[in-house]
Amino acid sequence: MDQKEFNYEKSLFAMIIKWIDKLFYLKSNEKALILQMAYEYKDKVSELYTLYNNFMKEEGETCSLEYKDIKIQLAKDEMLKMLATLIDFLEEVLPLGSVVELNTNFIKEIFGEEQIEKSLKIVITHRFLFKEGEKEYFPYAGVRYPIGTYDNDKMIHFTSAAIEKILQRGFRDIEEEAYICVMKNEMLAKNDMYSIGFSRR
């Protein structure tokens, strides 16, 4: 692929624009506002997580989002789904071979309180994992470092929120960026999927 023909950010926002256009419950000025938020928060995804978590804690069936003097009021489920998808679009996807340290709370979920470990290092070996017919996907799966396998070759599935620290990034080039765009377009824009970290079942 000719590097001059592909720009990751340009391709990403082309997908986001198409996705926003499909949000039939938003008015045209509200759609423009969500796009503006995408541009402004593309390097501050953690702030979108905070917004999402605040809406999760709210009681009632509707939520209001005020930004740049425009107020968007939606059903709570619609607001959460919209923010979750925006986060999934904007969040960095680590390359294969990256080594990460998982946070303590996630380790407790895997091993339980009695077998808690201070740290768990994982090599990312798979991404965008889902079962046929499901709307949720795991952004990552990997194996334990430095062993290479865990519990009879079972992979550990996890989300970005489970990552405490990035210890080593894997190789990234234009093919990697193009692949990420293809997967995000297929899963988020076309099939309305979302990271399992946003599951509310």
Protein backbone atom coordinates (compact mmCIF):
# COMPACT_ATOMS: atom_id res chain seq x y z
CA MET A 1 0.00 0.00 0.00
CA ASP A 2 1.31 3.45 -0.97
CA GLN A 3 1.79 5.50 2.19
CA LYS A 4 0.67 8.61 0.31
CA GLU A 5 -2.71 7.00 -0.31
CA PHE A 6 -3.57 6.29 3.30
CA ASN A 7 -3.93 8.56 6.32
CA TYR A 8 -5.13 6.91 9.53
CA GLU A 9 -6.75 9.93 11.15
CA LYS A 10 -8.45 11.02 7.94
CA SER A 11 -9.83 7.50 7.39
CA LEU A 12 -10.94 7.23 11.01
CA PHE A 13 -12.89 10.46 10.93
CA ALA A 14 -14.46 9.58 7.59
CA MET A 15 -15.90 6.51 9.37
CA ILE A 16 -17.00 8.57 12.37
CA ILE A 17 -18.82 11.04 10.08
CA LYS A 18 -20.71 8.18 8.40
CA TRP A 19 -21.57 6.69 11.79
CA ILE A 20 -22.84 10.01 13.15
CA ASP A 21 -24.96 10.49 10.04
CA LYS A 22 -26.74 7.21 10.91
CA LEU A 23 -27.79 8.50 14.35
CA PHE A 24 -31.37 9.26 13.31
CA TYR A 25 -32.36 10.49 16.79
CA LEU A 26 -29.96 13.47 16.56
CA LYS A 27 -30.73 16.79 14.90
CA SER A 28 -28.25 18.18 12.37
CA ASN A 29 -26.73 20.65 14.86
CA GLU A 30 -26.41 17.85 17.43
CA LYS A 31 -24.62 15.64 14.90
CA ALA A 32 -22.19 18.49 14.19
CA LEU A 33 -21.61 18.80 17.92
CA ILE A 34 -20.78 15.11 18.34
CA LEU A 35 -18.29 15.38 15.47
CA GLN A 36 -16.71 18.41 17.11
CA MET A 37 -16.43 16.43 20.35
CA ALA A 38 -14.72 13.62 18.46
CA TYR A 39 -12.07 16.00 17.14
CA GLU A 40 -11.56 17.67 20.50
CA TYR A 41 -11.39 14.46 22.54
CA LYS A 42 -9.40 12.29 20.12
CA ASP A 43 -6.34 12.60 22.38
CA LYS A 44 -8.34 12.79 25.63
CA VAL A 45 -10.38 9.59 25.54
CA SER A 46 -10.10 9.24 29.33
CA GLU A 47 -12.37 12.28 29.67
CA LEU A 48 -15.01 10.54 27.55
CA TYR A 49 -14.75 7.54 29.88
CA THR A 50 -15.41 9.88 32.81
CA LEU A 51 -18.45 11.29 31.05
CA TYR A 52 -19.72 7.79 30.27
CA ASN A 53 -19.27 6.65 33.90
CA ASN A 54 -21.07 9.75 35.20
CA PHE A 55 -24.07 8.99 32.98
CA MET A 56 -24.00 5.37 34.17
CA LYS A 57 -24.45 6.57 37.76
CA GLU A 58 -27.36 8.85 36.93
CA GLU A 59 -30.86 7.74 37.83
CA GLY A 60 -33.77 8.14 35.47
CA GLU A 61 -34.46 7.16 31.89
CA THR A 62 -32.99 10.21 30.15
CA CYS A 63 -29.62 11.98 30.08
CA SER A 64 -28.63 15.49 29.05
CA LEU A 65 -25.31 16.38 27.46
CA GLU A 66 -24.40 20.08 27.40
CA TYR A 67 -21.48 21.12 25.24
CA LYS A 68 -20.65 24.38 23.43
CA ASP A 69 -24.00 25.89 24.47
CA ILE A 70 -25.94 23.03 22.86
CA LYS A 71 -27.94 20.58 24.95
CA ILE A 72 -28.59 17.04 23.76
CA GLN A 73 -31.23 15.08 25.66
CA LEU A 74 -31.54 11.37 24.94
CA ALA A 75 -32.80 8.17 26.47
CA LYS A 76 -30.09 6.92 28.81
CA ASP A 77 -29.44 3.77 26.76
CA GLU A 78 -29.03 5.82 23.57
CA MET A 79 -26.64 8.26 25.26
CA LEU A 80 -24.49 5.47 26.71
CA LYS A 81 -24.40 3.57 23.42
CA MET A 82 -23.41 6.71 21.53
CA LEU A 83 -20.59 7.55 23.95
CA ALA A 84 -19.39 3.93 24.04
CA THR A 85 -19.14 3.81 20.25
CA LEU A 86 -17.35 7.17 20.12
CA ILE A 87 -14.83 5.89 22.66
CA ASP A 88 -14.34 2.67 20.68
CA PHE A 89 -13.66 4.69 17.54
CA LEU A 90 -11.19 7.07 19.17
CA GLU A 91 -9.35 4.75 21.53
CA GLU A 92 -5.92 3.55 20.47
CA VAL A 93 -5.65 -0.11 19.51
CA LEU A 94 -2.33 -1.56 20.62
CA PRO A 95 -0.38 -3.57 18.02
CA LEU A 96 0.15 -7.32 18.25
CA GLY A 97 3.13 -8.17 20.40
CA SER A 98 2.55 -5.31 22.80
CA VAL A 99 3.22 -6.16 26.44
CA VAL A 100 0.84 -4.72 29.03
CA GLU A 101 0.37 -4.93 32.77
CA LEU A 102 -3.21 -5.52 33.88
CA ASN A 103 -4.71 -3.66 36.81
CA THR A 104 -5.32 -5.27 40.18
CA ASN A 105 -9.13 -5.19 40.01
CA PHE A 106 -9.10 -7.12 36.74
CA ILE A 107 -6.61 -9.65 38.16
CA LYS A 108 -8.98 -10.24 41.08
CA GLU A 109 -11.75 -11.07 38.63
CA ILE A 110 -9.51 -13.69 36.99
CA PHE A 111 -7.87 -15.28 40.01
CA GLY A 112 -10.08 -14.32 42.95
CA GLU A 113 -9.05 -12.61 46.18
CA GLU A 114 -7.06 -15.56 47.55
CA GLN A 115 -4.79 -15.86 44.53
CA ILE A 116 -4.27 -12.16 43.90
CA GLU A 117 -1.01 -11.26 42.22
CA LYS A 118 0.71 -7.90 42.39
CA SER A 119 1.06 -7.71 38.63
CA LEU A 120 0.16 -9.70 35.57
CA LYS A 121 2.01 -9.06 32.32
CA ILE A 122 0.30 -10.07 29.08
CA VAL A 123 1.56 -10.25 25.50
CA ILE A 124 -1.23 -9.23 23.11
CA THR A 125 -1.72 -12.01 20.55
CA HIS A 126 -5.29 -11.39 19.32
CA ARG A 127 -7.61 -8.42 18.82
CA PHE A 128 -11.26 -7.76 17.94
CA LEU A 129 -12.58 -11.10 19.18
CA PHE A 130 -16.30 -11.86 19.07
CA LYS A 131 -18.78 -14.69 18.77
CA GLU A 132 -21.04 -14.92 15.75
CA GLY A 133 -24.34 -13.17 16.40
CA GLU A 134 -23.04 -11.20 19.42
CA LYS A 135 -22.90 -7.41 19.51
CA GLU A 136 -20.05 -7.27 22.03
CA TYR A 137 -16.39 -7.91 21.30
CA PHE A 138 -13.17 -8.18 23.26
CA PRO A 139 -10.59 -5.64 22.06
CA TYR A 140 -7.72 -7.86 23.20
CA ALA A 141 -6.62 -11.34 24.14
CA GLY A 142 -3.18 -12.56 25.02
CA VAL A 143 -0.94 -14.90 26.92
CA ARG A 144 1.03 -14.50 30.09
CA TYR A 145 4.52 -13.04 29.93
CA PRO A 146 7.11 -14.58 29.99
CA ILE A 147 5.51 -18.05 30.05
CA GLY A 148 3.65 -17.65 26.78
CA THR A 149 0.68 -19.75 27.85
CA TYR A 150 -1.76 -19.71 30.73
CA ASP A 151 -3.95 -22.52 32.06
CA ASN A 152 -3.48 -25.10 29.33
CA ASP A 153 -3.01 -22.61 26.51
CA LYS A 154 -6.11 -20.54 27.31
CA MET A 155 -5.92 -16.87 26.38
CA ILE A 156 -6.83 -14.05 28.73
CA HIS A 157 -9.46 -11.76 27.19
CA PHE A 158 -9.51 -8.14 28.32
CA THR A 159 -10.48 -4.57 27.47
CA SER A 160 -8.53 -1.32 27.39
CA ALA A 161 -9.89 -0.42 30.82
CA ALA A 162 -8.11 -3.47 32.29
CA ILE A 163 -4.69 -2.18 31.21
CA GLU A 164 -2.76 -0.54 34.03
CA LYS A 165 0.43 0.14 32.10
CA ILE A 166 1.83 -0.32 28.60
CA LEU A 167 5.27 -1.87 29.03
CA GLN A 168 6.19 -2.34 25.37
CA ARG A 169 4.40 -1.43 22.16
CA GLY A 170 4.39 -3.84 19.24
CA PHE A 171 5.32 -3.02 15.67
CA ARG A 172 3.07 -0.53 13.89
CA ASP A 173 3.15 0.47 10.24
CA ILE A 174 0.70 1.56 7.56
CA GLU A 175 -0.66 -1.99 7.14
CA GLU A 176 -1.42 -2.10 10.85
CA GLU A 177 -3.24 1.23 10.72
CA ALA A 178 -5.23 0.17 7.66
CA TYR A 179 -6.23 -3.08 9.38
CA ILE A 180 -7.46 -1.20 12.45
CA CYS A 181 -9.56 1.08 10.23
CA VAL A 182 -11.05 -1.91 8.40
CA MET A 183 -11.98 -3.62 11.69
CA LYS A 184 -13.44 -0.48 13.28
CA ASN A 185 -15.45 0.22 10.15
CA GLU A 186 -16.78 -3.35 10.01
CA MET A 187 -17.55 -3.73 13.70
CA LEU A 188 -18.55 -0.23 14.81
CA ALA A 189 -19.84 1.60 11.75
CA LYS A 190 -21.48 -1.27 9.86
CA ASN A 191 -22.53 -3.73 12.59
CA ASP A 192 -23.09 -1.45 15.61
CA MET A 193 -20.87 -3.56 17.84
CA TYR A 194 -19.18 -2.30 21.00
CA SER A 195 -16.43 -3.33 23.39
CA ILE A 196 -17.63 -5.79 26.03
CA GLY A 197 -16.42 -3.30 28.62
CA PHE A 198 -19.55 -1.27 27.81
CA SER A 199 -21.94 -4.22 28.16
CA ARG A 200 -24.84 -3.43 30.48
CA ARG A 201 -26.47 -6.86 30.49
